[in-house]
Amino acid sequence: MTWTIRPPWAEDQERLAEIYLSVRRETFVWVDPGKFYREDFAAHTNGETVFVCAHESGSVAGFLSLWPEDDFIHMLYISPEFHGQGAGTALLHALPEWPQHRYRLKCLVKNRRAKAFYLSHGFQVTGNGASPEGDYEELSFFPV
């Protein structure tokens, strides 16, 4: 599968907001889905660097948002029809200086699929905490 990682285009905004909304509603089943809104994408990525993953057909498969000042991966969301096809891996590999750079993120404990993905890519649990959406673990990627 061929993936293109690129900055978001203006015409991507609606699709990115839809991916963010639908995946959150599908994945975070322990949270009231009425707490998630289409407008959340723009608000939650404000000031972040967003990477878009596009399929060879041109379809937007997902995105990663990065808070560069802290090397913090805020979000990585892939539309379900592209799960397991390498889109998430392509996004990680597109991060600046990957894999020679340390990155970190927070992963909700109940989101077992995401945690397994990150652990399989070399992240390690380095802390924990609580958020309005549930308990989380901090995961860190240490350079190889």
CSV table of N, CA and C in Angstrom, one decimal:
chain,number,residue,atom,x,y,z
A,1,MET,N,0.9,-1.2,0.0
A,1,MET,CA,0.0,0.0,0.0
A,1,MET,C,0.9,1.2,0.0
A,2,THR,N,0.5,2.2,-0.8
A,2,THR,CA,1.3,3.4,-0.9
A,2,THR,C,0.6,4.5,-0.2
A,3,TRP,N,1.3,5.2,0.8
A,3,TRP,CA,0.7,6.3,1.5
A,3,TRP,C,1.4,7.6,1.2
A,4,THR,N,0.7,8.7,1.2
A,4,THR,CA,1.3,10.0,1.1
A,4,THR,C,1.1,10.7,2.4
A,5,ILE,N,2.1,11.2,3.0
A,5,ILE,CA,2.0,12.0,4.2
A,5,ILE,C,2.2,13.5,3.8
A,6,ARG,N,1.3,14.3,4.1
A,6,ARG,CA,1.3,15.7,3.7
A,6,ARG,C,0.7,16.6,4.7
A,7,PRO,N,0.9,17.9,4.6
A,7,PRO,CA,0.1,18.9,5.4
A,7,PRO,C,-1.4,18.8,5.0
A,8,PRO,N,-2.2,19.3,5.9
A,8,PRO,CA,-3.7,19.3,5.5
A,8,PRO,C,-4.0,20.4,4.5
A,9,TRP,N,-4.9,20.1,3.6
A,9,TRP,CA,-5.4,21.1,2.7
A,9,TRP,C,-6.7,21.6,3.2
A,10,ALA,N,-7.1,22.8,2.8
A,10,ALA,CA,-8.4,23.4,3.2
A,10,ALA,C,-9.5,22.4,3.0
A,11,GLU,N,-9.5,21.7,1.8
A,11,GLU,CA,-10.6,20.8,1.5
A,11,GLU,C,-10.6,19.5,2.3
A,12,ASP,N,-9.5,19.3,3.1
A,12,ASP,CA,-9.4,18.1,4.0
A,12,ASP,C,-10.2,18.4,5.3
A,13,GLN,N,-10.4,19.6,5.7
A,13,GLN,CA,-10.9,19.9,7.1
A,13,GLN,C,-12.2,19.1,7.4
A,14,GLU,N,-13.1,19.1,6.5
A,14,GLU,CA,-14.4,18.4,6.8
A,14,GLU,C,-14.1,16.9,7.0
A,15,ARG,N,-13.3,16.3,6.2
A,15,ARG,CA,-13.0,14.8,6.3
A,15,ARG,C,-12.2,14.6,7.6
A,16,LEU,N,-11.3,15.4,8.0
A,16,LEU,CA,-10.5,15.2,9.2
A,16,LEU,C,-11.4,15.3,10.4
A,17,ALA,N,-12.3,16.3,10.4
A,17,ALA,CA,-13.3,16.4,11.5
A,17,ALA,C,-14.2,15.2,11.6
A,18,GLU,N,-14.6,14.7,10.4
A,18,GLU,CA,-15.5,13.5,10.4
A,18,GLU,C,-14.7,12.3,11.0
A,19,ILE,N,-13.5,12.1,10.6
A,19,ILE,CA,-12.7,11.0,11.1
A,19,ILE,C,-12.5,11.1,12.6
A,20,TYR,N,-12.2,12.3,13.1
A,20,TYR,CA,-12.0,12.5,14.5
A,20,TYR,C,-13.3,12.2,15.3
A,21,LEU,N,-14.4,12.8,14.8
A,21,LEU,CA,-15.7,12.5,15.5
A,21,LEU,C,-16.1,11.1,15.5
A,22,SER,N,-16.1,10.5,14.3
A,22,SER,CA,-16.6,9.1,14.2
A,22,SER,C,-15.7,8.1,15.0
A,23,VAL,N,-14.4,8.2,14.9
A,23,VAL,CA,-13.5,7.3,15.6
A,23,VAL,C,-13.7,7.5,17.1
A,24,ARG,N,-13.8,8.7,17.6
A,24,ARG,CA,-14.0,8.9,19.0
A,24,ARG,C,-15.2,8.2,19.5
A,25,ARG,N,-16.3,8.4,18.7
A,25,ARG,CA,-17.6,7.8,19.1
A,25,ARG,C,-17.5,6.3,19.1
A,26,GLU,N,-16.8,5.8,18.1
A,26,GLU,CA,-16.7,4.3,18.0
A,26,GLU,C,-15.8,3.7,19.0
A,27,THR,N,-14.7,4.4,19.3
A,27,THR,CA,-13.7,3.8,20.2
A,27,THR,C,-14.0,4.1,21.7
A,28,PHE,N,-14.3,5.3,22.0
A,28,PHE,CA,-14.5,5.7,23.4
A,28,PHE,C,-15.9,5.4,23.9
A,29,VAL,N,-16.3,4.1,23.9
A,29,VAL,CA,-17.7,3.8,24.2
A,29,VAL,C,-18.1,4.0,25.6
A,30,TRP,N,-17.1,4.3,26.5
A,30,TRP,CA,-17.4,4.5,27.9
A,30,TRP,C,-17.7,6.0,28.1
A,31,VAL,N,-17.5,6.8,27.1
A,31,VAL,CA,-17.8,8.3,27.2
A,31,VAL,C,-19.1,8.6,26.5
A,32,ASP,N,-20.0,9.4,27.1
A,32,ASP,CA,-21.2,9.8,26.4
A,32,ASP,C,-20.9,10.4,25.0
A,33,PRO,N,-21.4,9.8,23.9
A,33,PRO,CA,-21.1,10.3,22.6
A,33,PRO,C,-21.6,11.7,22.4
A,34,GLY,N,-22.5,12.2,23.2
A,34,GLY,CA,-23.0,13.5,23.0
A,34,GLY,C,-22.0,14.6,23.4
A,35,LYS,N,-20.9,14.1,24.0
A,35,LYS,CA,-19.8,15.1,24.4
A,35,LYS,C,-18.8,15.3,23.3
A,36,PHE,N,-19.0,14.6,22.2
A,36,PHE,CA,-18.1,14.8,21.0
A,36,PHE,C,-18.8,15.6,20.0
A,37,TYR,N,-18.1,16.6,19.4
A,37,TYR,CA,-18.7,17.4,18.3
A,37,TYR,C,-17.7,17.5,17.1
A,38,ARG,N,-18.3,17.8,16.0
A,38,ARG,CA,-17.5,18.0,14.8
A,38,ARG,C,-16.5,19.1,14.9
A,39,GLU,N,-16.9,20.1,15.6
A,39,GLU,CA,-16.0,21.3,15.8
A,39,GLU,C,-14.8,21.0,16.7
A,40,ASP,N,-14.8,19.9,17.4
A,40,ASP,CA,-13.7,19.5,18.3
A,40,ASP,C,-12.4,19.4,17.5
A,41,PHE,N,-12.4,18.9,16.3
A,41,PHE,CA,-11.2,18.8,15.5
A,41,PHE,C,-10.4,20.1,15.4
A,42,ALA,N,-11.1,21.1,15.0
A,42,ALA,CA,-10.4,22.4,14.8
A,42,ALA,C,-9.9,23.0,16.1
A,43,ALA,N,-10.7,22.8,17.2
A,43,ALA,CA,-10.4,23.4,18.5
A,43,ALA,C,-9.2,22.6,19.1
A,44,HIS,N,-9.3,21.2,18.9
A,44,HIS,CA,-8.3,20.4,19.6
A,44,HIS,C,-6.9,20.3,18.9
A,45,THR,N,-6.9,20.8,17.6
A,45,THR,CA,-5.6,20.8,16.9
A,45,THR,C,-5.1,22.2,16.7
A,46,ASN,N,-5.7,23.2,17.3
A,46,ASN,CA,-5.3,24.6,17.2
A,46,ASN,C,-3.8,24.7,17.7
A,47,GLY,N,-3.0,25.2,16.8
A,47,GLY,CA,-1.6,25.4,17.2
A,47,GLY,C,-0.7,24.2,17.0
A,48,GLU,N,-1.3,23.1,16.6
A,48,GLU,CA,-0.5,21.9,16.4
A,48,GLU,C,-0.1,21.7,15.0
A,49,THR,N,0.9,20.9,14.7
A,49,THR,CA,1.3,20.5,13.4
A,49,THR,C,0.5,19.2,13.0
A,50,VAL,N,-0.3,19.3,11.9
A,50,VAL,CA,-1.1,18.2,11.5
A,50,VAL,C,-0.5,17.5,10.3
A,51,PHE,N,-0.4,16.2,10.3
A,51,PHE,CA,0.1,15.4,9.2
A,51,PHE,C,-1.1,14.6,8.7
A,52,VAL,N,-1.4,14.6,7.4
A,52,VAL,CA,-2.5,13.9,6.8
A,52,VAL,C,-1.9,12.7,6.1
A,53,CYS,N,-2.6,11.6,6.3
A,53,CYS,CA,-2.2,10.3,5.6
A,53,CYS,C,-3.2,10.1,4.5
A,54,ALA,N,-2.8,10.1,3.2
A,54,ALA,CA,-3.7,9.9,2.1
A,54,ALA,C,-3.3,8.6,1.4
A,55,HIS,N,-4.4,7.9,1.1
A,55,HIS,CA,-4.3,6.6,0.4
A,55,HIS,C,-3.9,6.9,-1.1
A,56,GLU,N,-3.3,5.9,-1.8
A,56,GLU,CA,-2.9,6.1,-3.2
A,56,GLU,C,-4.1,6.5,-4.0
A,57,SER,N,-5.3,6.2,-3.6
A,57,SER,CA,-6.5,6.7,-4.4
A,57,SER,C,-6.8,8.1,-4.2
A,58,GLY,N,-6.1,8.8,-3.2
A,58,GLY,CA,-6.4,10.1,-2.8
A,58,GLY,C,-7.2,10.3,-1.6
A,59,SER,N,-7.9,9.2,-1.2
A,59,SER,CA,-8.7,9.3,0.0
A,59,SER,C,-7.9,9.6,1.3
A,60,VAL,N,-8.4,10.4,2.1
A,60,VAL,CA,-7.8,10.7,3.4
A,60,VAL,C,-8.1,9.6,4.4
A,61,ALA,N,-7.0,8.9,4.8
A,61,ALA,CA,-7.1,7.7,5.7
A,61,ALA,C,-7.1,8.1,7.1
A,62,GLY,N,-6.4,9.2,7.5
A,62,GLY,CA,-6.3,9.6,8.9
A,62,GLY,C,-5.3,10.7,9.0
A,63,PHE,N,-5.0,11.0,10.3
A,63,PHE,CA,-4.1,12.1,10.6
A,63,PHE,C,-3.4,11.9,11.9
A,64,LEU,N,-2.3,12.7,12.1
A,64,LEU,CA,-1.6,12.7,13.3
A,64,LEU,C,-1.4,14.2,13.7
A,65,SER,N,-1.6,14.6,14.9
A,65,SER,CA,-1.3,16.0,15.3
A,65,SER,C,-0.2,15.9,16.4
A,66,LEU,N,0.7,16.9,16.2
A,66,LEU,CA,1.9,17.0,17.0
A,66,LEU,C,2.0,18.3,17.7
A,67,TRP,N,2.3,18.4,19.0
A,67,TRP,CA,2.6,19.6,19.6
A,67,TRP,C,4.2,19.6,19.6
A,68,PRO,N,4.8,20.3,18.6
A,68,PRO,CA,6.2,20.2,18.5
A,68,PRO,C,7.1,20.7,19.6
A,69,GLU,N,6.6,21.7,20.3
A,69,GLU,CA,7.4,22.2,21.4
A,69,GLU,C,7.7,21.2,22.5
A,70,ASP,N,6.8,20.2,22.7
A,70,ASP,CA,7.0,19.2,23.7
A,70,ASP,C,7.2,17.8,23.1
A,71,ASP,N,7.4,17.7,21.8
A,71,ASP,CA,7.5,16.4,21.1
A,71,ASP,C,6.4,15.5,21.5
A,72,PHE,N,5.2,16.1,21.6
A,72,PHE,CA,4.0,15.4,22.1
A,72,PHE,C,3.1,15.0,21.0
A,73,ILE,N,2.8,13.8,20.8
A,73,ILE,CA,1.8,13.3,19.8
A,73,ILE,C,0.5,13.4,20.5
A,74,HIS,N,-0.3,14.4,20.0
A,74,HIS,CA,-1.6,14.6,20.7
A,74,HIS,C,-2.6,13.6,20.2
A,75,MET,N,-2.7,13.4,18.9
A,75,MET,CA,-3.7,12.5,18.3
A,75,MET,C,-3.1,11.8,17.1
A,76,LEU,N,-3.6,10.5,17.0
A,76,LEU,CA,-3.4,9.8,15.8
A,76,LEU,C,-4.7,9.0,15.5
A,77,TYR,N,-5.4,9.3,14.5
A,77,TYR,CA,-6.7,8.8,14.2
A,77,TYR,C,-6.7,8.2,12.8
A,78,ILE,N,-7.1,7.0,12.6
A,78,ILE,CA,-7.2,6.4,11.3
A,78,ILE,C,-8.7,5.9,11.1
A,79,SER,N,-9.3,6.2,10.0
A,79,SER,CA,-10.6,5.8,9.6
A,79,SER,C,-10.7,4.3,9.6
A,80,PRO,N,-11.7,3.7,10.2
A,80,PRO,CA,-11.8,2.2,10.3
A,80,PRO,C,-11.5,1.4,9.0
A,81,GLU,N,-11.9,2.0,7.9
A,81,GLU,CA,-11.7,1.2,6.7
A,81,GLU,C,-10.3,1.1,6.3
A,82,PHE,N,-9.4,1.8,7.0
A,82,PHE,CA,-8.0,1.8,6.7
A,82,PHE,C,-7.2,1.1,7.8
A,83,HIS,N,-7.9,0.6,8.9
A,83,HIS,CA,-7.1,0.0,10.0
A,83,HIS,C,-6.4,-1.2,9.5
A,84,GLY,N,-5.2,-1.4,10.1
A,84,GLY,CA,-4.4,-2.5,9.8
A,84,GLY,C,-3.7,-2.5,8.4
A,85,GLN,N,-3.7,-1.4,7.7
A,85,GLN,CA,-3.1,-1.3,6.4
A,85,GLN,C,-1.8,-0.5,6.4
A,86,GLY,N,-1.3,0.0,7.5
A,86,GLY,CA,-0.1,0.7,7.6
A,86,GLY,C,-0.1,2.2,7.6
A,87,ALA,N,-1.4,2.8,7.7
A,87,ALA,CA,-1.5,4.2,7.7
A,87,ALA,C,-0.9,4.8,8.9
A,88,GLY,N,-1.2,4.2,10.1
A,88,GLY,CA,-0.7,4.7,11.4
A,88,GLY,C,0.8,4.7,11.4
A,89,THR,N,1.4,3.6,10.9
A,89,THR,CA,2.8,3.4,10.9
A,89,THR,C,3.5,4.5,10.0
A,90,ALA,N,2.8,4.7,8.8
A,90,ALA,CA,3.3,5.7,7.9
A,90,ALA,C,3.3,7.1,8.6
A,91,LEU,N,2.3,7.4,9.3
A,91,LEU,CA,2.3,8.7,10.0
A,91,LEU,C,3.4,8.8,11.1
A,92,LEU,N,3.6,7.8,11.8
A,92,LEU,CA,4.7,7.8,12.8
A,92,LEU,C,6.1,8.0,12.1
A,93,HIS,N,6.3,7.3,11.0
A,93,HIS,CA,7.5,7.3,10.3
A,93,HIS,C,7.8,8.7,9.7
A,94,ALA,N,6.7,9.5,9.5
A,94,ALA,CA,6.8,10.8,8.9
A,94,ALA,C,7.2,11.9,9.9
A,95,LEU,N,7.2,11.5,11.2
A,95,LEU,CA,7.5,12.5,12.2
A,95,LEU,C,9.0,13.0,12.0
A,96,PRO,N,9.2,14.2,12.3
A,96,PRO,CA,10.6,14.8,12.1
A,96,PRO,C,11.6,13.9,12.9
A,97,GLU,N,12.7,13.5,12.2
A,97,GLU,CA,13.8,12.8,12.8
A,97,GLU,C,13.4,11.4,13.4
A,98,TRP,N,12.2,10.8,13.0
A,98,TRP,CA,11.9,9.5,13.4
A,98,TRP,C,12.9,8.5,12.8
A,99,PRO,N,13.4,7.6,13.5
A,99,PRO,CA,13.3,7.2,14.9
A,99,PRO,C,14.4,7.6,15.8
A,100,GLN,N,15.1,8.7,15.4
A,100,GLN,CA,16.2,9.2,16.2
A,100,GLN,C,15.8,10.2,17.2
A,101,HIS,N,14.5,10.5,17.3
A,101,HIS,CA,14.0,11.5,18.2
A,101,HIS,C,13.0,11.0,19.2
A,102,ARG,N,13.0,11.5,20.4
A,102,ARG,CA,12.1,11.1,21.5
A,102,ARG,C,10.8,11.7,21.3
A,103,TYR,N,9.7,10.9,21.3
A,103,TYR,CA,8.4,11.4,21.3
A,103,TYR,C,7.6,10.8,22.4
A,104,ARG,N,6.5,11.5,22.8
A,104,ARG,CA,5.7,10.9,23.9
A,104,ARG,C,4.2,11.2,23.6
A,105,LEU,N,3.3,10.5,24.3
A,105,LEU,CA,1.9,10.7,24.1
A,105,LEU,C,1.2,10.1,25.3
A,106,LYS,N,-0.1,10.4,25.3
A,106,LYS,CA,-1.0,9.8,26.4
A,106,LYS,C,-2.0,8.9,25.7
A,107,CYS,N,-2.2,7.7,26.2
A,107,CYS,CA,-3.1,6.7,25.7
A,107,CYS,C,-4.1,6.3,26.7
A,108,LEU,N,-5.3,6.4,26.5
A,108,LEU,CA,-6.3,6.0,27.5
A,108,LEU,C,-6.2,4.5,27.7
A,109,VAL,N,-6.2,4.1,29.0
A,109,VAL,CA,-6.0,2.7,29.4
A,109,VAL,C,-7.0,1.8,28.7
A,110,LYS,N,-8.3,2.3,28.6
A,110,LYS,CA,-9.3,1.5,28.0
A,110,LYS,C,-9.2,1.3,26.5
A,111,ASN,N,-8.3,2.1,25.9
A,111,ASN,CA,-8.1,2.0,24.4
A,111,ASN,C,-7.0,1.0,24.2
A,112,ARG,N,-7.3,-0.2,24.4
A,112,ARG,CA,-6.3,-1.3,24.3
A,112,ARG,C,-5.7,-1.5,22.9
A,113,ARG,N,-6.5,-1.3,21.8
A,113,ARG,CA,-6.0,-1.4,20.5
A,113,ARG,C,-4.9,-0.3,20.2
A,114,ALA,N,-5.1,0.9,20.6
A,114,ALA,CA,-4.1,2.0,20.4
A,114,ALA,C,-2.9,1.7,21.2
A,115,LYS,N,-3.0,1.2,22.5
A,115,LYS,CA,-1.9,0.9,23.3
A,115,LYS,C,-1.0,-0.2,22.6
A,116,ALA,N,-1.7,-1.2,22.2
A,116,ALA,CA,-0.9,-2.3,21.5
A,116,ALA,C,-0.2,-1.8,20.3
A,117,PHE,N,-0.8,-0.9,19.5
A,117,PHE,CA,-0.2,-0.3,18.3
A,117,PHE,C,1.1,0.4,18.7
A,118,TYR,N,1.0,1.3,19.7
A,118,TYR,CA,2.2,2.1,20.1
A,118,TYR,C,3.3,1.2,20.7
A,119,LEU,N,2.9,0.2,21.5
A,119,LEU,CA,3.9,-0.7,22.1
A,119,LEU,C,4.6,-1.5,21.0
A,120,SER,N,3.9,-1.9,20.0
A,120,SER,CA,4.5,-2.6,18.9
A,120,SER,C,5.4,-1.7,18.0
A,121,HIS,N,5.3,-0.4,18.2
A,121,HIS,CA,6.2,0.5,17.5
A,121,HIS,C,7.3,1.1,18.4
A,122,GLY,N,7.5,0.4,19.5
A,122,GLY,CA,8.7,0.8,20.4
A,122,GLY,C,8.4,1.8,21.5
A,123,PHE,N,7.2,2.2,21.7
A,123,PHE,CA,6.9,3.1,22.8
A,123,PHE,C,6.9,2.2,24.1
A,124,GLN,N,7.2,2.9,25.2
A,124,GLN,CA,7.2,2.3,26.5
A,124,GLN,C,6.4,3.1,27.5
A,125,VAL,N,5.7,2.4,28.4
A,125,VAL,CA,4.9,3.1,29.4
A,125,VAL,C,5.9,3.8,30.4
A,126,THR,N,5.7,5.1,30.5
A,126,THR,CA,6.6,5.9,31.4
A,126,THR,C,5.8,6.7,32.5
A,127,GLY,N,4.5,6.6,32.5
A,127,GLY,CA,3.8,7.3,33.5
A,127,GLY,C,2.3,7.0,33.4
A,128,ASN,N,1.5,7.7,34.3
A,128,ASN,CA,0.1,7.5,34.2
A,128,ASN,C,-0.6,8.7,34.8
A,129,GLY,N,-1.9,8.8,34.6
A,129,GLY,CA,-2.7,9.9,35.1
A,129,GLY,C,-4.2,9.7,34.8
A,130,ALA,N,-5.0,10.7,35.1
A,130,ALA,CA,-6.4,10.7,34.8
A,130,ALA,C,-6.8,11.9,34.0
A,131,SER,N,-7.8,11.7,33.2
A,131,SER,CA,-8.4,12.7,32.3
A,131,SER,C,-9.9,12.6,32.4
A,132,PRO,N,-10.6,13.6,31.9
A,132,PRO,CA,-12.1,13.5,31.9
A,132,PRO,C,-12.6,12.3,31.1
A,133,GLU,N,-11.8,11.8,30.1
A,133,GLU,CA,-12.2,10.6,29.3
A,133,GLU,C,-11.8,9.3,29.9
A,134,GLY,N,-11.0,9.4,31.0
A,134,GLY,CA,-10.6,8.1,31.7
A,134,GLY,C,-9.1,8.2,32.0
A,135,ASP,N,-8.7,7.1,32.7
A,135,ASP,CA,-7.3,7.0,33.1
A,135,ASP,C,-6.5,6.8,31.8
A,136,TYR,N,-5.2,7.3,31.9
A,136,TYR,CA,-4.3,7.2,30.7
A,136,TYR,C,-3.0,6.7,31.2
A,137,GLU,N,-2.2,6.3,30.2
A,137,GLU,CA,-0.8,6.0,30.5
A,137,GLU,C,0.0,6.9,29.5
A,138,GLU,N,1.1,7.4,30.1
A,138,GLU,CA,2.0,8.2,29.2
A,138,GLU,C,2.9,7.1,28.6
A,139,LEU,N,3.1,7.3,27.3
A,139,LEU,CA,4.0,6.4,26.5
A,139,LEU,C,5.1,7.2,25.9
A,140,SER,N,6.3,6.7,25.9
A,140,SER,CA,7.4,7.5,25.3
A,140,SER,C,8.2,6.6,24.4
A,141,PHE,N,8.6,7.2,23.3
A,141,PHE,CA,9.4,6.5,22.3
A,141,PHE,C,10.8,7.0,22.5
A,142,PHE,N,11.7,6.1,22.8
A,142,PHE,CA,13.1,6.5,23.0
A,142,PHE,C,13.9,6.2,21.7
A,143,PRO,N,14.8,7.1,21.3
A,143,PRO,CA,15.5,6.9,20.0
A,143,PRO,C,16.3,5.6,20.0
A,144,VAL,N,16.4,5.0,18.8
A,144,VAL,CA,17.1,3.8,18.6
A,144,VAL,C,18.6,4.1,18.2
